[in-house]
PDB file of C-alpha atoms and ligand atoms in Angstrom:
ATOM      1  CA  MET Z   1       0.000   0.000   0.000  1.00 98.00           C
ATOM      2  CA  LYS Z   2       1.444   3.340  -1.043  1.00 98.00           C
ATOM      3  CA  THR Z   3       0.805   6.425   1.051  1.00 98.00           C
ATOM      4  CA  ALA Z   4       1.092   9.987  -0.214  1.00 98.00           C
ATOM      5  CA  THR Z   5       0.910  13.302   1.608  1.00 98.00           C
ATOM      6  CA  THR Z   6       2.135  15.746  -1.050  1.00 98.00           C
ATOM      7  CA  LEU Z   7       0.768  16.243  -4.566  1.00 98.00           C
ATOM      8  CA  PHE Z   8       4.069  15.056  -6.024  1.00 98.00           C
ATOM      9  CA  GLN Z   9       3.952  11.804  -4.006  1.00 98.00           C
ATOM     10  CA  LEU Z  10       0.326  11.320  -5.000  1.00 98.00           C
ATOM     11  CA  GLU Z  11       1.033  11.626  -8.717  1.00 98.00           C
ATOM     12  CA  GLN Z  12       3.979   9.193  -8.482  1.00 98.00           C
ATOM     13  CA  ALA Z  13       1.926   6.697  -6.474  1.00 98.00           C
ATOM     14  CA  ARG Z  14      -1.029   7.019  -8.836  1.00 98.00           C
ATOM     15  CA  GLN Z  15       1.180   6.295 -11.833  1.00 98.00           C
ATOM     16  CA  ASP Z  16       2.677   3.264 -10.079  1.00 98.00           C
ATOM     17  CA  VAL Z  17      -0.592   1.650  -9.006  1.00 98.00           C
ATOM     18  CA  THR Z  18      -2.450   2.270 -12.274  1.00 98.00           C
ATOM     19  CA  ALA Z  19       0.485   1.250 -14.511  1.00 97.00           C
ATOM     20  CA  GLY Z  20      -0.746  -0.564 -17.612  1.00 96.00           C
ATOM     21  CA  GLY Z  21      -4.056   1.302 -17.546  1.00 96.00           C
ATOM     22  CA  LYS Z  22      -5.599  -0.400 -14.498  1.00 97.00           C
ATOM     23  CA  SER Z  23      -9.041   0.909 -13.503  1.00 98.00           C
ATOM     24  CA  LEU Z  24      -9.070   2.974 -10.304  1.00 98.00           C
ATOM     25  CA  GLY Z  25     -11.850   3.151  -7.703  1.00 98.00           C
ATOM     26  CA  PHE Z  26     -11.772   5.971  -5.160  1.00 99.00           C
ATOM     27  CA  VAL Z  27     -13.246   6.347  -1.664  1.00 99.00           C
ATOM     28  CA  PRO Z  28     -12.964   9.838  -0.133  1.00 98.00           C
ATOM     29  CA  THR Z  29     -13.197   9.895   3.697  1.00 98.00           C
ATOM     30  CA  MET Z  30     -12.488  12.057   6.713  1.00 98.00           C
ATOM     31  CA  GLY Z  31     -10.856   9.106   8.489  1.00 98.00           C
ATOM     32  CA  CYS Z  32     -11.506   7.530  11.875  1.00 98.00           C
ATOM     33  CA  LEU Z  33     -12.679   4.638   9.773  1.00 98.00           C
ATOM     34  CA  HIS Z  34     -15.442   2.175  10.649  1.00 98.00           C
ATOM     35  CA  GLU Z  35     -17.298  -0.672   8.934  1.00 98.00           C
ATOM     36  CA  GLY Z  36     -19.362   1.833   6.911  1.00 98.00           C
ATOM     37  CA  HIS Z  37     -16.226   3.220   5.260  1.00 98.00           C
ATOM     38  CA  LEU Z  38     -14.879  -0.300   4.784  1.00 98.00           C
ATOM     39  CA  SER Z  39     -18.070  -1.363   2.986  1.00 98.00           C
ATOM     40  CA  LEU Z  40     -17.306   1.363   0.408  1.00 98.00           C
ATOM     41  CA  VAL Z  41     -13.705   0.171   0.143  1.00 98.00           C
ATOM     42  CA  ARG Z  42     -14.829  -3.448  -0.384  1.00 98.00           C
ATOM     43  CA  ARG Z  43     -17.257  -2.410  -3.103  1.00 98.00           C
ATOM     44  CA  ALA Z  44     -14.490  -0.409  -4.802  1.00 98.00           C
ATOM     45  CA  ARG Z  45     -12.187  -3.426  -4.470  1.00 98.00           C
ATOM     46  CA  GLN Z  46     -14.755  -5.648  -6.222  1.00 98.00           C
ATOM     47  CA  GLU Z  47     -15.335  -3.268  -9.119  1.00 98.00           C
ATOM     48  CA  ASN Z  48     -11.854  -1.924  -9.910  1.00 98.00           C
ATOM     49  CA  ALA Z  49      -8.336  -3.233 -10.470  1.00 98.00           C
ATOM     50  CA  CYS Z  50      -6.989  -0.850  -7.834  1.00 98.00           C
ATOM     51  CA  VAL Z  51      -8.374   1.274  -5.007  1.00 98.00           C
ATOM     52  CA  ALA Z  52      -7.404   4.682  -3.638  1.00 99.00           C
ATOM     53  CA  VAL Z  53      -8.701   6.148  -0.365  1.00 99.00           C
ATOM     54  CA  SER Z  54      -8.239   9.715   0.873  1.00 99.00           C
ATOM     55  CA  ILE Z  55      -8.252  10.698   4.538  1.00 98.00           C
ATOM     56  CA  PHE Z  56      -8.741  14.420   4.993  1.00 98.00           C
ATOM     57  CA  VAL Z  57     -10.810  16.375   7.502  1.00 98.00           C
ATOM     58  CA  ASN Z  58     -11.784  19.158   5.128  1.00 98.00           C
ATOM     59  CA  PRO Z  59     -11.913  22.545   6.875  1.00 98.00           C
ATOM     60  CA  ALA Z  60     -13.917  24.040   3.983  1.00 97.00           C
ATOM     61  CA  GLN Z  61     -17.002  21.976   4.808  1.00 98.00           C
ATOM     62  CA  PHE Z  62     -17.169  22.926   8.508  1.00 97.00           C
ATOM     63  CA  GLY Z  63     -18.931  26.130   9.539  1.00 96.00           C
ATOM     64  CA  PRO Z  64     -17.921  28.409  12.417  1.00 95.00           C
ATOM     65  CA  GLY Z  65     -18.658  26.717  15.762  1.00 93.00           C
ATOM     66  CA  GLU Z  66     -18.879  23.243  14.170  1.00 96.00           C
ATOM     67  CA  ASP Z  67     -16.674  20.308  15.200  1.00 94.00           C
ATOM     68  CA  PHE Z  68     -13.656  20.677  12.877  1.00 97.00           C
ATOM     69  CA  GLU Z  69     -11.205  20.832  15.811  1.00 95.00           C
ATOM     70  CA  THR Z  70     -12.764  17.960  17.770  1.00 95.00           C
ATOM     71  CA  TYR Z  71     -13.594  15.698  14.806  1.00 96.00           C
ATOM     72  CA  PRO Z  72     -12.099  12.286  15.745  1.00 96.00           C
ATOM     73  CA  ARG Z  73      -8.797  11.419  14.062  1.00 96.00           C
ATOM     74  CA  ASN Z  74      -6.835   8.145  14.221  1.00 97.00           C
ATOM     75  CA  LEU Z  75      -4.486   7.907  11.240  1.00 98.00           C
ATOM     76  CA  GLU Z  76      -2.379   4.932  12.345  1.00 98.00           C
ATOM     77  CA  ARG Z  77      -5.386   2.714  12.970  1.00 98.00           C
ATOM     78  CA  ASP Z  78      -6.947   3.867   9.670  1.00 98.00           C
ATOM     79  CA  LEU Z  79      -3.832   2.880   7.723  1.00 98.00           C
ATOM     80  CA  ASP Z  80      -3.825  -0.579   9.364  1.00 98.00           C
ATOM     81  CA  LEU Z  81      -7.480  -1.106   8.421  1.00 98.00           C
ATOM     82  CA  LEU Z  82      -6.914  -0.008   4.815  1.00 98.00           C
ATOM     83  CA  TRP Z  83      -3.827  -2.183   4.501  1.00 98.00           C
ATOM     84  CA  ALA Z  84      -5.869  -5.185   5.699  1.00 98.00           C
ATOM     85  CA  GLU Z  85      -8.455  -4.418   2.957  1.00 98.00           C
ATOM     86  CA  GLY Z  86      -5.765  -4.523   0.271  1.00 98.00           C
ATOM     87  CA  VAL Z  87      -6.035  -0.809  -0.606  1.00 98.00           C
ATOM     88  CA  ASP Z  88      -3.381   0.274  -3.108  1.00 98.00           C
ATOM     89  CA  LEU Z  89      -3.050   3.988  -2.393  1.00 98.00           C
ATOM     90  CA  VAL Z  90      -3.909   6.256   0.550  1.00 98.00           C
ATOM     91  CA  PHE Z  91      -3.759  10.044   0.189  1.00 99.00           C
ATOM     92  CA  THR Z  92      -3.460  11.899   3.499  1.00 98.00           C
ATOM     93  CA  PRO Z  93      -2.892  15.577   2.674  1.00 98.00           C
ATOM     94  CA  THR Z  94      -2.624  18.361   5.240  1.00 98.00           C
ATOM     95  CA  PRO Z  95      -4.866  21.436   4.723  1.00 98.00           C
ATOM     96  CA  ASP Z  96      -2.008  23.487   3.202  1.00 98.00           C
ATOM     97  CA  VAL Z  97      -1.516  20.849   0.486  1.00 98.00           C
ATOM     98  CA  LEU Z  98      -5.089  21.262  -0.777  1.00 98.00           C
ATOM     99  CA  TYR Z  99      -5.553  24.922   0.208  1.00 98.00           C
ATOM    100  CA  PRO Z 100      -2.129  26.597  -0.168  1.00 98.00           C
ATOM    101  CA  GLU Z 101      -1.652  30.271   0.539  1.00 98.00           C
ATOM    102  CA  GLY Z 102      -3.372  32.302  -2.153  1.00 98.00           C
ATOM    103  CA  PHE Z 103      -6.111  29.738  -2.786  1.00 98.00           C
ATOM    104  CA  ALA Z 104      -9.063  31.787  -4.034  1.00 98.00           C
ATOM    105  CA  THR Z 105     -11.675  29.553  -5.651  1.00 98.00           C
ATOM    106  CA  SER Z 106     -15.081  28.440  -4.440  1.00 97.00           C
ATOM    107  CA  ILE Z 107     -17.840  26.279  -5.879  1.00 98.00           C
ATOM    108  CA  HIS Z 108     -21.503  26.902  -5.152  1.00 98.00           C
ATOM    109  CA  VAL Z 109     -24.040  24.131  -5.702  1.00 98.00           C
ATOM    110  CA  GLY Z 110     -27.706  25.170  -5.781  1.00 97.00           C
ATOM    111  CA  GLY Z 111     -30.812  23.018  -6.262  1.00 96.00           C
ATOM    112  CA  VAL Z 112     -30.295  19.719  -4.450  1.00 97.00           C
ATOM    113  CA  ALA Z 113     -27.934  21.407  -1.962  1.00 98.00           C
ATOM    114  CA  GLU Z 114     -30.451  23.932  -0.661  1.00 96.00           C
ATOM    115  CA  GLN Z 115     -32.775  22.063   1.733  1.00 94.00           C
ATOM    116  CA  GLY Z 116     -32.036  19.649   4.582  1.00 94.00           C
ATOM    117  CA  GLU Z 117     -28.330  19.657   5.473  1.00 96.00           C
ATOM    118  CA  GLY Z 118     -27.792  22.583   3.108  1.00 96.00           C
ATOM    119  CA  ALA Z 119     -30.242  24.764   5.039  1.00 96.00           C
ATOM    120  CA  SER Z 120     -29.001  23.549   8.412  1.00 96.00           C
ATOM    121  CA  ARG Z 121     -25.274  23.944   7.614  1.00 97.00           C
ATOM    122  CA  PRO Z 122     -24.861  26.929   5.253  1.00 97.00           C
ATOM    123  CA  GLY Z 123     -21.828  26.516   2.990  1.00 97.00           C
ATOM    124  CA  HIS Z 124     -21.325  22.861   3.950  1.00 98.00           C
ATOM    125  CA  PHE Z 125     -22.044  21.405   0.528  1.00 98.00           C
ATOM    126  CA  ASP Z 126     -19.968  24.082  -1.221  1.00 98.00           C
ATOM    127  CA  GLY Z 127     -17.023  22.904   0.901  1.00 98.00           C
ATOM    128  CA  VAL Z 128     -17.777  19.275   0.024  1.00 98.00           C
ATOM    129  CA  ALA Z 129     -18.032  20.122  -3.694  1.00 98.00           C
ATOM    130  CA  LEU Z 130     -14.724  21.997  -3.571  1.00 98.00           C
ATOM    131  CA  VAL Z 131     -12.701  19.236  -1.930  1.00 98.00           C
ATOM    132  CA  VAL Z 132     -14.289  16.383  -3.887  1.00 99.00           C
ATOM    133  CA  THR Z 133     -13.703  18.205  -7.187  1.00 98.00           C
ATOM    134  CA  LYS Z 134     -10.044  18.703  -6.256  1.00 98.00           C
ATOM    135  CA  LEU Z 135      -9.698  15.056  -5.209  1.00 98.00           C
ATOM    136  CA  PHE Z 136     -11.323  13.883  -8.445  1.00 98.00           C
ATOM    137  CA  ASN Z 137      -8.908  16.054 -10.477  1.00 98.00           C
ATOM    138  CA  LEU Z 138      -5.906  14.733  -8.567  1.00 98.00           C
ATOM    139  CA  ILE Z 139      -6.852  11.057  -8.365  1.00 98.00           C
ATOM    140  CA  ARG Z 140      -8.792  10.793 -11.644  1.00 98.00           C
ATOM    141  CA  PRO Z 141     -10.737   7.642 -10.709  1.00 98.00           C
ATOM    142  CA  GLU Z 142     -13.122   5.729 -12.987  1.00 98.00           C
ATOM    143  CA  HIS Z 143     -15.538   5.121 -10.097  1.00 98.00           C
ATOM    144  CA  ALA Z 144     -16.039   6.981  -6.805  1.00 99.00           C
ATOM    145  CA  TYR Z 145     -17.937   5.519  -3.844  1.00 99.00           C
ATOM    146  CA  PHE Z 146     -20.201   7.377  -1.405  1.00 98.00           C
ATOM    147  CA  GLY Z 147     -22.555   6.264   1.398  1.00 98.00           C
ATOM    148  CA  GLN Z 148     -26.352   6.479   1.347  1.00 98.00           C
ATOM    149  CA  LYS Z 149     -25.986   7.515   5.008  1.00 98.00           C
ATOM    150  CA  ASP Z 150     -25.219  10.967   3.547  1.00 98.00           C
ATOM    151  CA  ALA Z 151     -28.004  10.777   0.955  1.00 98.00           C
ATOM    152  CA  GLN Z 152     -28.059  14.478   0.142  1.00 98.00           C
ATOM    153  CA  GLN Z 153     -24.279  14.556  -0.231  1.00 98.00           C
ATOM    154  CA  CYS Z 154     -24.634  11.801  -2.863  1.00 98.00           C
ATOM    155  CA  ALA Z 155     -27.186  13.926  -4.745  1.00 98.00           C
ATOM    156  CA  VAL Z 156     -24.968  17.018  -4.523  1.00 98.00           C
ATOM    157  CA  ILE Z 157     -21.970  15.084  -5.860  1.00 98.00           C
ATOM    158  CA  LYS Z 158     -23.988  13.643  -8.755  1.00 98.00           C
ATOM    159  CA  GLN Z 159     -25.218  17.183  -9.518  1.00 98.00           C
ATOM    160  CA  PHE Z 160     -21.811  18.869  -9.793  1.00 98.00           C
ATOM    161  CA  VAL Z 161     -20.209  15.849 -11.501  1.00 98.00           C
ATOM    162  CA  SER Z 162     -22.868  16.202 -14.184  1.00 98.00           C
ATOM    163  CA  ASP Z 163     -22.834  20.026 -14.305  1.00 98.00           C
ATOM    164  CA  LEU Z 164     -19.032  20.232 -14.503  1.00 98.00           C
ATOM    165  CA  ASN Z 165     -18.659  17.212 -16.835  1.00 98.00           C
ATOM    166  CA  ILE Z 166     -16.289  15.418 -14.481  1.00 98.00           C
ATOM    167  CA  PRO Z 167     -15.442  12.031 -16.016  1.00 98.00           C
ATOM    168  CA  VAL Z 168     -16.225   9.798 -13.034  1.00 98.00           C
ATOM    169  CA  GLN Z 169     -19.017   7.370 -12.238  1.00 98.00           C
ATOM    170  CA  VAL Z 170     -20.573   7.937  -8.807  1.00 98.00           C
ATOM    171  CA  VAL Z 171     -21.611   4.775  -6.947  1.00 98.00           C
ATOM    172  CA  VAL Z 172     -23.869   4.923  -3.862  1.00 98.00           C
ATOM    173  CA  VAL Z 173     -23.435   2.203  -1.210  1.00 98.00           C
ATOM    174  CA  PRO Z 174     -26.154   1.306   1.373  1.00 98.00           C
ATOM    175  CA  THR Z 175     -25.931   2.591   4.952  1.00 98.00           C
ATOM    176  CA  SER Z 176     -24.039   0.314   7.320  1.00 98.00           C
ATOM    177  CA  ARG Z 177     -25.647   0.100  10.779  1.00 98.00           C
ATOM    178  CA  GLU Z 178     -24.782  -1.171  14.244  1.00 98.00           C
ATOM    179  CA  ALA Z 179     -26.802  -4.161  15.509  1.00 98.00           C
ATOM    180  CA  ASP Z 180     -29.224  -1.757  17.244  1.00 98.00           C
ATOM    181  CA  GLY Z 181     -29.850   0.193  14.029  1.00 98.00           C
ATOM    182  CA  LEU Z 182     -27.656   3.235  14.693  1.00 98.00           C
ATOM    183  CA  ALA Z 183     -25.997   4.332  11.441  1.00 98.00           C
ATOM    184  CA  ARG Z 184     -22.241   3.945  11.789  1.00 98.00           C
ATOM    185  CA  SER Z 185     -20.465   7.289  12.013  1.00 98.00           C
ATOM    186  CA  SER Z 186     -17.041   8.471  13.172  1.00 97.00           C
ATOM    187  CA  ARG Z 187     -18.922  10.938  15.385  1.00 96.00           C
ATOM    188  CA  ASN Z 188     -20.582   8.067  17.340  1.00 97.00           C
ATOM    189  CA  LEU Z 189     -17.255   7.728  19.199  1.00 95.00           C
ATOM    190  CA  ARG Z 190     -17.867  11.094  20.811  1.00 96.00           C
ATOM    191  CA  LEU Z 191     -21.273  10.142  22.275  1.00 97.00           C
ATOM    192  CA  THR Z 192     -21.474   9.758  26.054  1.00 97.00           C
ATOM    193  CA  SER Z 193     -22.720   6.329  27.167  1.00 97.00           C
ATOM    194  CA  GLU Z 194     -26.162   7.834  27.966  1.00 96.00           C
ATOM    195  CA  ASP Z 195     -26.412   9.440  24.533  1.00 97.00           C
ATOM    196  CA  ARG Z 196     -25.152   6.266  22.841  1.00 97.00           C
ATOM    197  CA  ALA Z 197     -28.005   4.393  24.557  1.00 97.00           C
ATOM    198  CA  ARG Z 198     -30.538   6.934  23.253  1.00 96.00           C
ATOM    199  CA  ALA Z 199     -29.111   7.231  19.728  1.00 97.00           C
ATOM    200  CA  PRO Z 200     -30.822   4.151  18.194  1.00 97.00           C
ATOM    201  CA  ALA Z 201     -34.070   6.146  18.491  1.00 97.00           C
ATOM    202  CA  LEU Z 202     -33.051   8.001  15.301  1.00 98.00           C
ATOM    203  CA  TYR Z 203     -33.429   4.870  13.192  1.00 98.00           C
ATOM    204  CA  CYS Z 204     -36.560   3.738  15.091  1.00 98.00           C
ATOM    205  CA  VAL Z 205     -38.196   7.065  14.198  1.00 98.00           C
ATOM    206  CA  LEU Z 206     -37.267   6.633  10.527  1.00 98.00           C
ATOM    207  CA  GLN Z 207     -38.590   3.081  10.518  1.00 98.00           C
ATOM    208  CA  GLU Z 208     -41.820   4.327  12.074  1.00 97.00           C
ATOM    209  CA  ALA Z 209     -42.145   6.908   9.252  1.00 98.00           C
ATOM    210  CA  ALA Z 210     -41.569   4.104   6.716  1.00 98.00           C
ATOM    211  CA  ARG Z 211     -44.260   1.995   8.427  1.00 98.00           C
ATOM    212  CA  LEU Z 212     -46.764   4.870   8.316  1.00 97.00           C
ATOM    213  CA  PHE Z 213     -45.919   5.429   4.644  1.00 97.00           C
ATOM    214  CA  ARG Z 214     -46.470   1.733   3.851  1.00 96.00           C
ATOM    215  CA  ASN Z 215     -49.835   1.965   5.627  1.00 96.00           C
ATOM    216  CA  GLY Z 216     -50.891   4.748   3.285  1.00 96.00           C
ATOM    217  CA  GLU Z 217     -49.821   8.016   4.960  1.00 97.00           C
ATOM    218  CA  ARG Z 218     -48.879  10.403   2.138  1.00 97.00           C
ATOM    219  CA  ASN Z 219     -48.995  13.766   3.902  1.00 97.00           C
ATOM    220  CA  PRO Z 220     -45.384  15.031   4.342  1.00 97.00           C
ATOM    221  CA  GLU Z 221     -46.310  17.402   7.166  1.00 97.00           C
ATOM    222  CA  ILE Z 222     -47.928  14.615   9.210  1.00 97.00           C
ATOM    223  CA  LEU Z 223     -44.862  12.413   8.718  1.00 98.00           C
ATOM    224  CA  GLU Z 224     -42.459  15.234   9.671  1.00 97.00           C
ATOM    225  CA  THR Z 225     -44.484  16.102  12.777  1.00 98.00           C
ATOM    226  CA  THR Z 226     -44.757  12.459  13.841  1.00 98.00           C
ATOM    227  CA  MET Z 227     -40.981  12.012  13.491  1.00 98.00           C
ATOM    228  CA  ARG Z 228     -40.373  15.143  15.567  1.00 98.00           C
ATOM    229  CA  GLN Z 229     -42.812  14.083  18.291  1.00 98.00           C
ATOM    230  CA  THR Z 230     -41.422  10.549  18.471  1.00 97.00           C
ATOM    231  CA  LEU Z 231     -37.878  11.911  18.810  1.00 97.00           C
ATOM    232  CA  GLN Z 232     -39.010  14.195  21.620  1.00 97.00           C
ATOM    233  CA  GLU Z 233     -40.753  11.298  23.396  1.00 96.00           C
ATOM    234  CA  ALA Z 234     -37.432   9.408  23.235  1.00 95.00           C
ATOM    235  CA  GLY Z 235     -35.775  12.350  25.028  1.00 94.00           C
ATOM    236  CA  LEU Z 236     -34.117  13.726  21.865  1.00 96.00           C
ATOM    237  CA  THR Z 237     -35.277  17.332  21.933  1.00 96.00           C
ATOM    238  CA  ARG Z 238     -32.460  19.161  20.110  1.00 98.00           C
ATOM    239  CA  ILE Z 239     -33.771  18.488  16.624  1.00 98.00           C
ATOM    240  CA  ASP Z 240     -32.219  20.379  13.686  1.00 97.00           C
ATOM    241  CA  TYR Z 241     -34.817  19.048  11.272  1.00 97.00           C
ATOM    242  CA  THR Z 242     -37.119  16.187  10.384  1.00 98.00           C
ATOM    243  CA  SER Z 243     -37.803  16.423   6.639  1.00 97.00           C
ATOM    244  CA  ILE Z 244     -39.605  14.638   3.870  1.00 97.00           C
ATOM    245  CA  LEU Z 245     -37.878  15.396   0.562  1.00 97.00           C
ATOM    246  CA  THR Z 246     -38.105  14.146  -3.011  1.00 96.00           C
ATOM    247  CA  PRO Z 247     -35.108  11.840  -3.682  1.00 93.00           C
ATOM    248  CA  GLU Z 248     -33.714  13.232  -6.939  1.00 90.00           C
ATOM    249  CA  THR Z 249     -34.421  16.928  -6.335  1.00 95.00           C
ATOM    250  CA  PHE Z 250     -34.207  17.217  -2.553  1.00 96.00           C
ATOM    251  CA  ILE Z 251     -37.090  19.651  -2.538  1.00 94.00           C
ATOM    252  CA  PRO Z 252     -40.241  19.076  -0.459  1.00 94.00           C
ATOM    253  CA  PRO Z 253     -43.006  17.231  -2.328  1.00 94.00           C
ATOM    254  CA  ASP Z 254     -45.740  19.499  -3.620  1.00 89.00           C
ATOM    255  CA  GLY Z 255     -48.700  18.262  -1.554  1.00 91.00           C
ATOM    256  CA  LYS Z 256     -49.158  14.523  -1.366  1.00 93.00           C
ATOM    257  CA  ILE Z 257     -46.034  12.330  -1.630  1.00 94.00           C
ATOM    258  CA  PRO Z 258     -45.996  10.390  -4.942  1.00 89.00           C
ATOM    259  CA  GLU Z 259     -44.500   6.853  -5.034  1.00 90.00           C
ATOM    260  CA  LYS Z 260     -41.239   7.636  -3.320  1.00 95.00           C
ATOM    261  CA  ALA Z 261     -39.690  10.067  -0.836  1.00 97.00           C
ATOM    262  CA  LEU Z 262     -36.826  10.315   1.621  1.00 97.00           C
ATOM    263  CA  ALA Z 263     -37.298  10.846   5.335  1.00 98.00           C
ATOM    264  CA  LEU Z 264     -34.276  12.635   6.804  1.00 98.00           C
ATOM    265  CA  LEU Z 265     -33.367  13.897  10.247  1.00 98.00           C
ATOM    266  CA  ALA Z 266     -30.581  15.671  12.097  1.00 98.00           C
ATOM    267  CA  VAL Z 267     -30.417  15.613  15.882  1.00 98.00           C
ATOM    268  CA  ARG Z 268     -27.934  16.888  18.478  1.00 98.00           C
ATOM    269  CA  LEU Z 269     -26.908  14.680  21.391  1.00 97.00           C
ATOM    270  CA  GLY Z 270     -24.528  16.543  23.680  1.00 96.00           C
ATOM    271  CA  GLU Z 271     -21.667  17.841  21.520  1.00 94.00           C
ATOM    272  CA  VAL Z 272     -22.502  15.491  18.678  1.00 96.00           C
ATOM    273  CA  ARG Z 273     -24.774  16.072  15.695  1.00 97.00           C
ATOM    274  CA  LEU Z 274     -26.068  12.916  14.004  1.00 98.00           C
ATOM    275  CA  ILE Z 275     -27.915  12.515  10.696  1.00 98.00           C
ATOM    276  CA  ASP Z 276     -29.748   9.579   9.160  1.00 98.00           C
ATOM    277  CA  ASN Z 277     -32.328   8.870   6.462  1.00 98.00           C
ATOM    278  CA  ILE Z 278     -34.590   6.181   5.057  1.00 98.00           C
ATOM    279  CA  VAL Z 279     -36.252   5.726   1.674  1.00 98.00           C
ATOM    280  CA  LEU Z 280     -40.066   5.701   1.775  1.00 97.00           C
ATOM    281  CA  GLU Z 281     -41.438   3.570  -1.045  1.00 94.00           C
TER     282      GLU Z 281
HETATM  283  P1  AMP E 301     -16.948  10.579   6.194  1.00 89.77           P
HETATM  284  O1  AMP E 301     -15.609  10.047   6.620  1.00 89.77           O
HETATM  285  O2  AMP E 301     -17.939  10.637   7.302  1.00 89.77           O
HETATM  286  O3  AMP E 301     -16.837  11.849   5.384  1.00 89.77           O
HETATM  287  O4  AMP E 301     -17.534   9.493   5.200  1.00 89.77           O
HETATM  288  C1  AMP E 301     -16.831   9.091   4.056  1.00 89.77           C
HETATM  289  C2  AMP E 301     -17.758   8.291   3.180  1.00 89.77           C
HETATM  290  O5  AMP E 301     -18.235   7.151   3.909  1.00 89.77           O
HETATM  291  C3  AMP E 301     -19.005   9.083   2.752  1.00 89.77           C
HETATM  292  O6  AMP E 301     -19.323   8.751   1.410  1.00 89.77           O
HETATM  293  C4  AMP E 301     -20.057   8.595   3.704  1.00 89.77           C
HETATM  294  O7  AMP E 301     -21.372   8.690   3.194  1.00 89.77           O
HETATM  295  C5  AMP E 301     -19.653   7.136   3.873  1.00 89.77           C
HETATM  296  N1  AMP E 301     -20.199   6.611   5.116  1.00 89.77           N
HETATM  297  C6  AMP E 301     -20.068   7.121   6.363  1.00 89.77           C
HETATM  298  N2  AMP E 301     -20.774   6.394   7.247  1.00 89.77           N
HETATM  299  C7  AMP E 301     -21.370   5.402   6.535  1.00 89.77           C
HETATM  300  C8  AMP E 301     -22.244   4.320   6.872  1.00 89.77           C
HETATM  301  N3  AMP E 301     -22.643   4.124   8.108  1.00 89.77           N
HETATM  302  N4  AMP E 301     -22.656   3.516   5.883  1.00 89.77           N
HETATM  303  C9  AMP E 301     -22.259   3.720   4.598  1.00 89.77           C
HETATM  304  N5  AMP E 301     -21.451   4.702   4.217  1.00 89.77           N
HETATM  305  C10 AMP E 301     -21.001   5.542   5.169  1.00 89.77           C
END
């Protein structure tokens, strides 16, 4: 497994691992890896001759007062896990490598980036679009792998990949969950034991919305209100949003939900903000 920190090392390593025109699959991450990340890596491993992973906590996608400083980091363990998965190349830049002095460019994504996480974390998806575009330009993969756990992020990436004609195929991998239903997340490590015990309520609330939908409930406001109330009953009162959005557009359905929608939520437990979603169909 080759590791690269500088752009020069990355280009050398990329040439080495793809020599002879081998197909390259890419998994961008912020590190502190768990089974969810590894499910993306395994999928990339299956579908490509070689696999690259990046580990970079991207300052551009964190707003003021968010958890950039306290975001969990564990590079040595991450490298061991990736080595065990047979990853070919790991890129671990520092912020000055991707954003050197004088850096002056931004990307703004509208449309799918506006509701949900976009409304709750202004500028977040612009920061994601910026770093992922740079990583795509540097790594030039055939396929790139993202988790359904961050459903809106997947839609945002597909949007700018299409708008900017970036030659990469975006693959979305299902959400990996703990046995009690909690979506795996690096941030789960920062939950207190009391909050960890309460956290599975997020997925229970989403499953309840899916059950109501299956039983014929098509009113988005009723579903949003029920999710909010059920969270509150479970003692989760710091709710950023409970939303019903249309999957491809990420805008609220106009009146009754048609065949399909996404239920999404964001909740704060102590210092930690968790998100999750489920498809209603
Ligand atoms: P992160 O390190 O949180 O930026 O995540 C890197 C990639 O892993 C993103 O595409 C995430 O959507 C994906 N990911 C994170 N958690 C999970 C999970 N529980 N299941 C599937 N994919 C995940």
